[in-house]
Coordinates of C-alpha atoms in Angstrom, one line a residue:
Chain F
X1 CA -14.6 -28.6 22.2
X2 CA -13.4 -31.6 21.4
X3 CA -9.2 -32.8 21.5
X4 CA -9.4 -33.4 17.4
X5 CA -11.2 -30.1 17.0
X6 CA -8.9 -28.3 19.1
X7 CA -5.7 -30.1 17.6
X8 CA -7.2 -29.1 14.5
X9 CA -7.6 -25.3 14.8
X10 CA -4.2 -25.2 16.0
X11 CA -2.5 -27.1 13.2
X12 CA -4.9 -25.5 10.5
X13 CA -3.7 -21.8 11.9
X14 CA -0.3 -23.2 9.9
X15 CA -1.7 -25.3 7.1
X16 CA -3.8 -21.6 6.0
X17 CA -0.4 -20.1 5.5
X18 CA 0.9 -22.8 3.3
X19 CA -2.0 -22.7 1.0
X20 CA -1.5 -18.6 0.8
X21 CA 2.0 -19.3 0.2
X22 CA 1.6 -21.8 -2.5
X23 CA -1.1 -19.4 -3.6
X24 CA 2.1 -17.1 -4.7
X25 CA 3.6 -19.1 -6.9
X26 CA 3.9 -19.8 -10.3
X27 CA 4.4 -22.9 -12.9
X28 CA 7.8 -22.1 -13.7
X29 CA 8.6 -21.8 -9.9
X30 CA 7.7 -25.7 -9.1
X31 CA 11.1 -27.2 -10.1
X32 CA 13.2 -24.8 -8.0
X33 CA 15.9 -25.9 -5.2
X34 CA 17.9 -24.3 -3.5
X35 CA 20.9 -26.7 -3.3
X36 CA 21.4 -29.6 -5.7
X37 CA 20.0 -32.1 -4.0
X38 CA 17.3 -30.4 -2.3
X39 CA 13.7 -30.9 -2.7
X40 CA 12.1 -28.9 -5.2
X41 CA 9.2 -26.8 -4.5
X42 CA 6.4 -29.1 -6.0
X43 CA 8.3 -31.6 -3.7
X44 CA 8.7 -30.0 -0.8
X45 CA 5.1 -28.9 -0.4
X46 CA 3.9 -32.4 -1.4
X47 CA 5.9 -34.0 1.2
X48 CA 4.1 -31.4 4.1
X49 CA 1.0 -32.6 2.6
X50 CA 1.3 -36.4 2.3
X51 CA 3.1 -36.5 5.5
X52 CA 0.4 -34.9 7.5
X53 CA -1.8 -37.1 6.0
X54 CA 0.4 -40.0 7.0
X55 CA 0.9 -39.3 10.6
X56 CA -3.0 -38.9 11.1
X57 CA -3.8 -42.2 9.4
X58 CA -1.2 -43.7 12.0
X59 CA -2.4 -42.2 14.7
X60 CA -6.3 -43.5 13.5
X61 CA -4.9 -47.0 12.6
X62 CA -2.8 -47.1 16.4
X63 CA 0.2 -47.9 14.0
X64 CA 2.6 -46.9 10.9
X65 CA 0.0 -47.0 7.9
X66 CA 1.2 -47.1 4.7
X67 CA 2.5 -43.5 2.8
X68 CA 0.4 -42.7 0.4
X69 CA 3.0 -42.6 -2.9
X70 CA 4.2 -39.2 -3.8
X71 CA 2.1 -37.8 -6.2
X72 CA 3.4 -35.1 -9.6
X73 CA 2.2 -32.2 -10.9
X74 CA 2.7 -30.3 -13.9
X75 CA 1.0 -26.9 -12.9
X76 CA 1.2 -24.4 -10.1
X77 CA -3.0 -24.6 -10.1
X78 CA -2.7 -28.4 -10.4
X79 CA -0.2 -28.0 -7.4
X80 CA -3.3 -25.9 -5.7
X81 CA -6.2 -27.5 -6.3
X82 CA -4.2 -30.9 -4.7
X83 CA -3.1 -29.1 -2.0
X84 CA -6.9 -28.4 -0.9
X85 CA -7.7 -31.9 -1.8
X86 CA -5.5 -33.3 0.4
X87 CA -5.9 -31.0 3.3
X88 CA -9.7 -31.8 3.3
X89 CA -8.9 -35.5 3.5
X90 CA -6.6 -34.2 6.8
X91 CA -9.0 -32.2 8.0
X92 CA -11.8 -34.9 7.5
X93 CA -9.8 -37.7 9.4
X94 CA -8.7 -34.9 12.1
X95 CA -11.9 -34.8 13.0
X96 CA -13.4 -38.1 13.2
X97 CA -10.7 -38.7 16.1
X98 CA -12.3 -39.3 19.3
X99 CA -10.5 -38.0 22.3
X100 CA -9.3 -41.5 24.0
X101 CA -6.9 -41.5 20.1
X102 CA -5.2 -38.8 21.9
X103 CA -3.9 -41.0 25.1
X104 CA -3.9 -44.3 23.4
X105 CA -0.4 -45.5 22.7
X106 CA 0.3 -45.5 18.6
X107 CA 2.9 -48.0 17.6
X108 CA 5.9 -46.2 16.1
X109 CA 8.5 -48.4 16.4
X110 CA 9.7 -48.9 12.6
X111 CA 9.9 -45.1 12.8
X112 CA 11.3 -44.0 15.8
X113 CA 12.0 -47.3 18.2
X114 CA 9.0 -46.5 20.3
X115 CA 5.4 -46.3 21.2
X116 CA 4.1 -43.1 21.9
X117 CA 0.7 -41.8 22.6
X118 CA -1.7 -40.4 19.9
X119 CA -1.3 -37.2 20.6
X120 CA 2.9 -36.9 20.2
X121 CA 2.4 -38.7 17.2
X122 CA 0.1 -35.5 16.1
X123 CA 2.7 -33.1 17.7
X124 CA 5.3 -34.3 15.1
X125 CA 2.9 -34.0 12.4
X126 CA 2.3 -30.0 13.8
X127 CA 6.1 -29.6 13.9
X128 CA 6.9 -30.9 11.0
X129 CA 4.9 -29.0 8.9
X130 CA 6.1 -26.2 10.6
X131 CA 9.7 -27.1 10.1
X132 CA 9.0 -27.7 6.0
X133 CA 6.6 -24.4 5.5
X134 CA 9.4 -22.7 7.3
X135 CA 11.6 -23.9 4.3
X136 CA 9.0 -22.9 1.7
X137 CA 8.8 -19.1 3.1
X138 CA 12.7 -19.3 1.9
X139 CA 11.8 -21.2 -1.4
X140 CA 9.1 -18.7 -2.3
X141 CA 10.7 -16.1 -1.4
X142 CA 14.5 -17.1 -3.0
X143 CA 11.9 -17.4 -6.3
X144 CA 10.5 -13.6 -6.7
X145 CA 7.9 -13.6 -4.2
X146 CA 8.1 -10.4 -2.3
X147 CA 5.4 -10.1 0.0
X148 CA 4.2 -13.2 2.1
X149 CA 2.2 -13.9 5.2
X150 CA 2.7 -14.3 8.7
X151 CA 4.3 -17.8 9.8
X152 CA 0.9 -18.3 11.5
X153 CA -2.5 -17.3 11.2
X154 CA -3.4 -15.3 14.9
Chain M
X1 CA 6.3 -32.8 36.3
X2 CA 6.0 -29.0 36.6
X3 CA 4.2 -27.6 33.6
X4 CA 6.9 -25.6 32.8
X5 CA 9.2 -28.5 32.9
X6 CA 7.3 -30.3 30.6
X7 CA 7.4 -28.0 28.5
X8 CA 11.1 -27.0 28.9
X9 CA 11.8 -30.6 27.4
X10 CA 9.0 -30.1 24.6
X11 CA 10.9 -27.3 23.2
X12 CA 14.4 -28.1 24.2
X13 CA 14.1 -31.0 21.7
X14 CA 14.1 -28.6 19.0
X15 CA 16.7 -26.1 20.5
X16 CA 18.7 -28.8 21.0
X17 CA 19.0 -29.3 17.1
X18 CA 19.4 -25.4 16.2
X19 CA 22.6 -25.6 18.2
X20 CA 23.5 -28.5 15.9
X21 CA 23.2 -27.2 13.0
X22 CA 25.5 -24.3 14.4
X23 CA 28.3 -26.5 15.6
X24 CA 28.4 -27.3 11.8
X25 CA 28.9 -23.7 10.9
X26 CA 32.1 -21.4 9.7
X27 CA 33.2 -17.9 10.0
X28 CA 32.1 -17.5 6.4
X29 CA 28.9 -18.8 6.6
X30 CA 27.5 -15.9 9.0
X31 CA 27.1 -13.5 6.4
X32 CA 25.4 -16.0 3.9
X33 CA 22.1 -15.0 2.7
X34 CA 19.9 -16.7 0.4
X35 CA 18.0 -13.9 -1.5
X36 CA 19.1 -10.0 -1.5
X37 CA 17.0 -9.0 1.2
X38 CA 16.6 -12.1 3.5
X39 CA 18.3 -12.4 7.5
X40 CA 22.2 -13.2 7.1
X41 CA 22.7 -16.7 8.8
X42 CA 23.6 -15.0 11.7
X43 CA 20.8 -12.7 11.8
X44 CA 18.6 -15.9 11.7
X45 CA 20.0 -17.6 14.4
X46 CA 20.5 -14.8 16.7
X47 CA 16.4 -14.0 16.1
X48 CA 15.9 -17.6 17.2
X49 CA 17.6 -17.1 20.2
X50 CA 16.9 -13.7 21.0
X51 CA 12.8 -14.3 20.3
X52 CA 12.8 -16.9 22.7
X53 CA 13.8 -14.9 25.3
X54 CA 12.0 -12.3 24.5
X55 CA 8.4 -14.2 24.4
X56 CA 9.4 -16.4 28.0
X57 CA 10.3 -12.8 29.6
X58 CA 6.7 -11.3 28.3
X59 CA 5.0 -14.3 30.0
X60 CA 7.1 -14.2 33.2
X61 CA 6.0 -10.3 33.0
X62 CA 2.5 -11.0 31.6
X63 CA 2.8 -8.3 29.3
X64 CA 5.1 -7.5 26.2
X65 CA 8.9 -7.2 27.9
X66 CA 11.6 -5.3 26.0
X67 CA 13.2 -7.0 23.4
X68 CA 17.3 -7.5 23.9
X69 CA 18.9 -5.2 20.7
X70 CA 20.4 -8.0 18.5
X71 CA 23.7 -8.8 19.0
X72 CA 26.4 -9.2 16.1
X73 CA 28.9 -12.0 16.3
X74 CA 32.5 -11.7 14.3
X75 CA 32.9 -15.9 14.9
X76 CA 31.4 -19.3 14.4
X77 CA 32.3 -19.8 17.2
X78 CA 31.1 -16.6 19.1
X79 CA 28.1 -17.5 17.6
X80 CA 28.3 -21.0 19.2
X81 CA 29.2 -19.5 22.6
X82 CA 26.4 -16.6 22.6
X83 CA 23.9 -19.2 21.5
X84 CA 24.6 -21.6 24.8
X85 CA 24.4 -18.5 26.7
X86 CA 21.0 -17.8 25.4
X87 CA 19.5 -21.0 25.5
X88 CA 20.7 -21.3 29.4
X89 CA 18.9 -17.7 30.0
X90 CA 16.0 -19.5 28.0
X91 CA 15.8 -22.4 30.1
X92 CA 16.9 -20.8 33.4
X93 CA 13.8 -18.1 33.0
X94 CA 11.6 -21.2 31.6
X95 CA 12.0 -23.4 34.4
X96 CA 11.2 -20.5 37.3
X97 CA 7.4 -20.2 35.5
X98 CA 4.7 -21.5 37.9
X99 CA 1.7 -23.6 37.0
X100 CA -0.4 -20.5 37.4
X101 CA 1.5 -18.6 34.6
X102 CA 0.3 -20.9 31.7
X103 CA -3.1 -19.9 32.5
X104 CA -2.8 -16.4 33.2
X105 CA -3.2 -13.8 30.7
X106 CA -0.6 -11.9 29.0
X107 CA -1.4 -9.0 27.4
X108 CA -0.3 -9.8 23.8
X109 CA -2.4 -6.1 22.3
X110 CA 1.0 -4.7 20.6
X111 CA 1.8 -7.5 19.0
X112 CA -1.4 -9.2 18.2
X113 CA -3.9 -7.3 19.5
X114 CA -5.2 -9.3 22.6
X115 CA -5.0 -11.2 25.8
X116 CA -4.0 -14.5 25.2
X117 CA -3.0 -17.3 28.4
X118 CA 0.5 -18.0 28.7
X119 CA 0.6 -21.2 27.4
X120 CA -0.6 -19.6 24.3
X121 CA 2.8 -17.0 23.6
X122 CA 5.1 -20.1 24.9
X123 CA 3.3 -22.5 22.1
X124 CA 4.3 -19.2 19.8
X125 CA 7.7 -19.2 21.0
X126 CA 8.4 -23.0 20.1
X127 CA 6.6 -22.5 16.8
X128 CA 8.6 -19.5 15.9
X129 CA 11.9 -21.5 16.5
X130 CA 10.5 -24.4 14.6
X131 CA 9.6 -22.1 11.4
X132 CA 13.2 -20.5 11.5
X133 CA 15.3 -23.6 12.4
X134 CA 13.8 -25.0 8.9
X135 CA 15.0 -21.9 7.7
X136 CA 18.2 -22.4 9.2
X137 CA 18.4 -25.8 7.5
X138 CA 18.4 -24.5 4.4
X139 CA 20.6 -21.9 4.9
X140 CA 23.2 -24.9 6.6
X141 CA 22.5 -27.3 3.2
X142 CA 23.2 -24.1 1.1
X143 CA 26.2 -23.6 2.2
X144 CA 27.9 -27.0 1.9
X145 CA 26.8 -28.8 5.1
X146 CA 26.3 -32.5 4.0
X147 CA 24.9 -34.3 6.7
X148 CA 22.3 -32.6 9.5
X149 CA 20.3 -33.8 12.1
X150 CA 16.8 -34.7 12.1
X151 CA 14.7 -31.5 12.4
X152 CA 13.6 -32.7 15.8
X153 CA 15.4 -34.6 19.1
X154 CA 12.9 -37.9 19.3

């Protein structure tokens, strides 16, 4: 197997919960936040999504590529069908790495003051998507939802 | 660098943070919870600490070890003080893991129904205390923190 398709399994194992989670919720839930000047929901999940997508165009790129502007949505299935969209375009990217991305050294100095190799750079990606869906289980949740998955697919 | 010890580091740059957020903490915080049914803030952190332990003594055992019976704190700064104990149990236990354990199996049946290598239920581990520290986050924000660390050491 190759390093991208294994990285991939592994982060996909989390991104599968926070479709099903987003898979909960409804229209009217999209502008809740917990503290007033929190994320909303809609914002929240969006940010897991661009940011993903972000952090493996940097690591393709060997530098900090340009963040993809945050998009709206009006509808919990609007919210959905992105959310597939853009994990596809993850997924797709993910996979055309070869395995030397994950040694060679990715220029992250505007971001954190250092070069670091390919494969931190998708670490951070992993963890923070963790670190936000962990969030959203208390957002969906703190909205109605009573039952909800696993943190991780097994 | 010992496999364990690099992975000590790995996940002590998260731990590191969830002790953070603590030091922000007050007596009246512990027993904040934000929805009827969800872990008090002390509950949370103490399952962070307490899960950690728990998952790096089943892979020093290879097989499922008893849990430790959750503790209850009365202070903020009990809290503080049983967390630093737990994390130095964490890393103490951590550090004594041989190469050989992070490819051994561990039999994971109770709790996921299969034999996974040790590597495996320590990348659990760090991913569990990655999912509840964002918890914790919001919990902290929720009740009147203002400013909190990044969600990772760098």
């Amino acid at each position: 197997m190759s390093k991208a398709a294994s990285f991939a399994e592994s982060w996909l194992n989390h991104r599968l919960i926070t479709l099903k989670l987003l898979g909960q919720i409804k229209d009217e839930h999209l502008s809740y936040r917990p503290w007033e000047k929190a994320l909303t929901l809609q914002e929240l999940a969006l940010h897991i999504f661009t940011s993903a997508n972000f952090f493996i165009n940097t690591v393709k790129a060997g530098a900090i590529s340009p963040r993809q502007e945050e998009p709206i949505v009006k509808t919990a299935e609007e919210l959905r069908a992105l959310a597939h969209e853009l994990t596809e375009k993850s997924r797709t990217t993910l996979s055309s790495l070869p395995d030397e991305t994950f040694t060679a050294l990715v220029d992250m100095t505007q971001l954190i003051g250092k070069n670091v190799p390919g494969e931190a750079v998708l670490q951070l990606m992993r963890d923070h998507e963790i670190h936000h869906k962990g969030q959203l289980f208390t957002y969906v949740r703190s909205v109605g939802v009573e039952t909800v998955p696993p943190f991780t697919k097994l």
